[in-house]
PDB file of C-alpha atoms in Angstrom:
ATOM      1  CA  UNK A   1       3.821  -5.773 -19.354  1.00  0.00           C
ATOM      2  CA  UNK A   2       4.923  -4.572 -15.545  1.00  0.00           C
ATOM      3  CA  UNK A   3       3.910  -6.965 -12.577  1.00  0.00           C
ATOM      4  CA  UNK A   4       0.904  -4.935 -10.545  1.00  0.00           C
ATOM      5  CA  UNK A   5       0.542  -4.386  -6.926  1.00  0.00           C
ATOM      6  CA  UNK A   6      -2.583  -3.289  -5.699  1.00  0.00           C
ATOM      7  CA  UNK A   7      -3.972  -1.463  -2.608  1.00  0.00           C
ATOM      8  CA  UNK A   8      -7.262  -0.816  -1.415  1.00  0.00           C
ATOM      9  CA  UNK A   9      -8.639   1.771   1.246  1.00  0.00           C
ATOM     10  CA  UNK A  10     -11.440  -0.377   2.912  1.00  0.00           C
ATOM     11  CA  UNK A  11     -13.813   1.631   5.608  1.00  0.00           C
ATOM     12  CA  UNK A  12     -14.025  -1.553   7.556  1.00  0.00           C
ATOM     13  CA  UNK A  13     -11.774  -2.542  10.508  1.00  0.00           C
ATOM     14  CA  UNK A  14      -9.591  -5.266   9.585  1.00  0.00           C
ATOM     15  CA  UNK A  15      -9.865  -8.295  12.566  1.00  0.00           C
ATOM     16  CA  UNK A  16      -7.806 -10.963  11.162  1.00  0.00           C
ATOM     17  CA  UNK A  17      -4.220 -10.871   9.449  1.00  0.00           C
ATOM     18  CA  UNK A  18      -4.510 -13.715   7.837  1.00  0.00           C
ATOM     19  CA  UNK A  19      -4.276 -13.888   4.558  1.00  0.00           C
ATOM     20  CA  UNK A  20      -6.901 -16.368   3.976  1.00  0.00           C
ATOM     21  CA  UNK A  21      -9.381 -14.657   5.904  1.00  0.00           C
ATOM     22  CA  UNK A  22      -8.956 -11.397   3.957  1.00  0.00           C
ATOM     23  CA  UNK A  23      -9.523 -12.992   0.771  1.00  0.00           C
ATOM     24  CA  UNK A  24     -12.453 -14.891   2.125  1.00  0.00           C
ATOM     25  CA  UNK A  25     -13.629 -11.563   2.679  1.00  0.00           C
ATOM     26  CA  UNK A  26     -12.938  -9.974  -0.220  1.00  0.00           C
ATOM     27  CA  UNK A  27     -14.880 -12.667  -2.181  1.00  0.00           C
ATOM     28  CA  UNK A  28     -17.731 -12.654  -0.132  1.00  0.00           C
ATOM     29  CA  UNK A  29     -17.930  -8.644  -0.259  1.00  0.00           C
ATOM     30  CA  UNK A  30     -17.445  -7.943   2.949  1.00  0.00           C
ATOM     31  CA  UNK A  31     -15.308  -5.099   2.844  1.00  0.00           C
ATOM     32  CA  UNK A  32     -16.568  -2.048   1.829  1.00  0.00           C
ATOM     33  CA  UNK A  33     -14.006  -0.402  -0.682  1.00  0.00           C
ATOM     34  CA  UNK A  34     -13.657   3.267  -0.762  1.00  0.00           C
ATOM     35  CA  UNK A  35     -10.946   3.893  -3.037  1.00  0.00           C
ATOM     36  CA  UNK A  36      -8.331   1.320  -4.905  1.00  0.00           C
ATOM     37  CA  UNK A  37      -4.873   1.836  -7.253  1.00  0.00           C
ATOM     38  CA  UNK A  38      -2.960  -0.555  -9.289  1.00  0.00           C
ATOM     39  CA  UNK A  39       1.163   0.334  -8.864  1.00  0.00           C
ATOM     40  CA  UNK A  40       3.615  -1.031 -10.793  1.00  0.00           C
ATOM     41  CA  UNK A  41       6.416  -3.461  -9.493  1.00  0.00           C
ATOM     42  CA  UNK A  42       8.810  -1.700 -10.577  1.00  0.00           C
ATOM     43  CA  UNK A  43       7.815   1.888  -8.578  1.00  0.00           C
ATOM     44  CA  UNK A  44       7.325  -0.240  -5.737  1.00  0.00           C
ATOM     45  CA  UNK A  45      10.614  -2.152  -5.798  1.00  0.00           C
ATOM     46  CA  UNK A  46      12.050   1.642  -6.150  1.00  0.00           C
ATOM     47  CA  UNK A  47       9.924   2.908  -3.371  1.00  0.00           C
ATOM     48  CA  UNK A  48      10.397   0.297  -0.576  1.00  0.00           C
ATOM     49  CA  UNK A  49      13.847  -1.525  -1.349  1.00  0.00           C
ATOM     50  CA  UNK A  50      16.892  -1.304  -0.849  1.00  0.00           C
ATOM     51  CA  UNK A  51      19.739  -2.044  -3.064  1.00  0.00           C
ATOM     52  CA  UNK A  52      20.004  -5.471  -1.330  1.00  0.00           C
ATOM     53  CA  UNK A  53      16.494  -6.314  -1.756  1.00  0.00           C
ATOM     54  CA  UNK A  54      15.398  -5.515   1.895  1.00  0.00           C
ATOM     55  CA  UNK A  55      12.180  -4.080   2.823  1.00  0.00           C
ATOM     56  CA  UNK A  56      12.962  -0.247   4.248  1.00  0.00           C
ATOM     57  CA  UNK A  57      12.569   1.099   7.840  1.00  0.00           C
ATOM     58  CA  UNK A  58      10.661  -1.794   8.894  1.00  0.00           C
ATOM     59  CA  UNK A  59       7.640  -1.717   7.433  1.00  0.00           C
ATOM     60  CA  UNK A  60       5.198  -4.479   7.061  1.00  0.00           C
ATOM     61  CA  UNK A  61       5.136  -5.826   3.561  1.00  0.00           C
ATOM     62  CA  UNK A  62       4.529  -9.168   2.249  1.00  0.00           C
ATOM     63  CA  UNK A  63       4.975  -8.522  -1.540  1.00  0.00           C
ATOM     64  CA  UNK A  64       3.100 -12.038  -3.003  1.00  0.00           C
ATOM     65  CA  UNK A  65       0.268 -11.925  -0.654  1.00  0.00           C
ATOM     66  CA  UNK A  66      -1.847  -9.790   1.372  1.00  0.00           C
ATOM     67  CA  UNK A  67      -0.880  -6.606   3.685  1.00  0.00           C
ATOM     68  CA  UNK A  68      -2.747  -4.904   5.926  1.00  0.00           C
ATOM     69  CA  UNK A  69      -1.728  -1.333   6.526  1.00  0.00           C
ATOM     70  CA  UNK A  70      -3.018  -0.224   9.492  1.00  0.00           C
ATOM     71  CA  UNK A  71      -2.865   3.158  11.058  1.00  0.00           C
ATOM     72  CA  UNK A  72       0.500   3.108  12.433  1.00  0.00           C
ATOM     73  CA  UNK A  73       1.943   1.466   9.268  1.00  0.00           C
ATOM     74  CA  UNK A  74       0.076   4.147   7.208  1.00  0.00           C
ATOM     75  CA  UNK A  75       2.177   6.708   8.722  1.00  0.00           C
ATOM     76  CA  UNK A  76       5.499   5.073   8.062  1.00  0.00           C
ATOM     77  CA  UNK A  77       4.382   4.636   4.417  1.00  0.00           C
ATOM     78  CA  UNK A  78       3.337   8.269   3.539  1.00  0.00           C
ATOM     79  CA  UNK A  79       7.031   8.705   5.678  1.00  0.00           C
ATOM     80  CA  UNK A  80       8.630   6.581   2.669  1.00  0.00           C
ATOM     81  CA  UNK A  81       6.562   7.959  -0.263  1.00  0.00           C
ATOM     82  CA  UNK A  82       7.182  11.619   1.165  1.00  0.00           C
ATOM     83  CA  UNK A  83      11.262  10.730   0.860  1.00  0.00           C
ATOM     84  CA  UNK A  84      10.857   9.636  -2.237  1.00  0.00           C
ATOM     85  CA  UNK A  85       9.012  11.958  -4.103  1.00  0.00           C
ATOM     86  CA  UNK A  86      11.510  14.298  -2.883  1.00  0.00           C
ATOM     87  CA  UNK A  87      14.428  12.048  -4.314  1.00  0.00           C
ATOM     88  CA  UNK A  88      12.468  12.635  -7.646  1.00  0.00           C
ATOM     89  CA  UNK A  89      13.054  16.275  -7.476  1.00  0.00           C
ATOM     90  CA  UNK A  90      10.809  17.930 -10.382  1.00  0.00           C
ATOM     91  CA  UNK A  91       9.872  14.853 -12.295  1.00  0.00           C
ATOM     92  CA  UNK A  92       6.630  13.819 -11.002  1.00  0.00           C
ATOM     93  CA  UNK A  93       5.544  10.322 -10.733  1.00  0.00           C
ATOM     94  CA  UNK A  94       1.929   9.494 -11.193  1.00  0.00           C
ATOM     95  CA  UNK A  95       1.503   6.594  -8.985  1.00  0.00           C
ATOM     96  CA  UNK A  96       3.735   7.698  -6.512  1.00  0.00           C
ATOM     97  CA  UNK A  97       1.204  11.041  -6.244  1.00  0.00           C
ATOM     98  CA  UNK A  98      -1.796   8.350  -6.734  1.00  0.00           C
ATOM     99  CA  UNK A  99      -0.246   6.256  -3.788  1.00  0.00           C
ATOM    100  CA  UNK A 100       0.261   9.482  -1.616  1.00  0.00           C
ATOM    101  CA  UNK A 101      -2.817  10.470  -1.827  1.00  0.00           C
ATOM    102  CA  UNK A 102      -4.723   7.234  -0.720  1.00  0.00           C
ATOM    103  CA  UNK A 103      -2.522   6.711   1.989  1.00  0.00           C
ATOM    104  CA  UNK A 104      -2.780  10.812   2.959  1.00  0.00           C
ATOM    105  CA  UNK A 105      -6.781   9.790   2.905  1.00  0.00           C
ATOM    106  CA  UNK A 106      -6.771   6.315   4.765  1.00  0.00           C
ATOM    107  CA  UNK A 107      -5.182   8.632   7.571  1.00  0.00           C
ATOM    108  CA  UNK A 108      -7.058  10.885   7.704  1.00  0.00           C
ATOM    109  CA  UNK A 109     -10.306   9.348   7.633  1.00  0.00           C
ATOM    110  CA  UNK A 110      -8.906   6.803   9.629  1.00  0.00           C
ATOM    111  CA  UNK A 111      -9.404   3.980   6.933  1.00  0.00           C
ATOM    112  CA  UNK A 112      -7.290   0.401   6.795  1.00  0.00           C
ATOM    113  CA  UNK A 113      -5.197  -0.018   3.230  1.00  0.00           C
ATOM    114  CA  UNK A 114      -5.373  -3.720   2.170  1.00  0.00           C
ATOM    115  CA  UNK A 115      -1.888  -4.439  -0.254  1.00  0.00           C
ATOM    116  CA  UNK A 116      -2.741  -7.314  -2.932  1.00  0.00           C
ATOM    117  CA  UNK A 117       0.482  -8.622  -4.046  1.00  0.00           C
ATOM    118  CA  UNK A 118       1.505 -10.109  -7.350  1.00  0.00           C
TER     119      UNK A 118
END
């Protein structure tokens, strides 16, 4: 059984960072959720590691709690998933499409991502 990170495309306009207001939020249903997928820790680790065990090209990440990605991290992600999928060549990853495509969405529409760590 693989570990699970989660992220969530919320319409709403994240206020707080903290971690224990989001998930007072999420609890009381406060956050309208447009669209949600579950990754796998080990695709993640892949994606945004390095071989030390650094977080790449400074991203915001904060893999046992709660991330928001907001607008300007949301283009530095879809940056990262972009180089990687290309790194894959022809073998095509499901969640890294999956993950691609919510992020490609959340900017578009101009929607926050909400990460859900382990």
């Amino acid at each position: 059984m693989s570990l699970k990170h989660q992220f969530i495309m919320v319409d709403n306009h994240i206020e707080s960072y903290n971690v224990e207001d989001v998930l007072e939020h999420f609890e009381n249903n406060d956050y309208i959720i447009n669209s949600k997928i579950d990754v796998d820790d080990d695709i993640l680790q892949a994606l945004i590691f390095d071989e030390n065990g650094n977080v790449l090209k400074d991203i915001q990440f904060n893999e046992w709690g709660v991330t928001i990605i907001n607008r300007l991290e949301i283009e530095k992600w879809i940056d990262i998933i972009n180089e990687f999928a290309s790194e894959l060549g022809g073998e095509s990853n499901n969640s890294i499409n999956e993950l691609e495509k919510l992020f490609v969405e959340a900017k578009i529409s101009n929607r926050t991502i909400i990460h859900l760590g382990i």
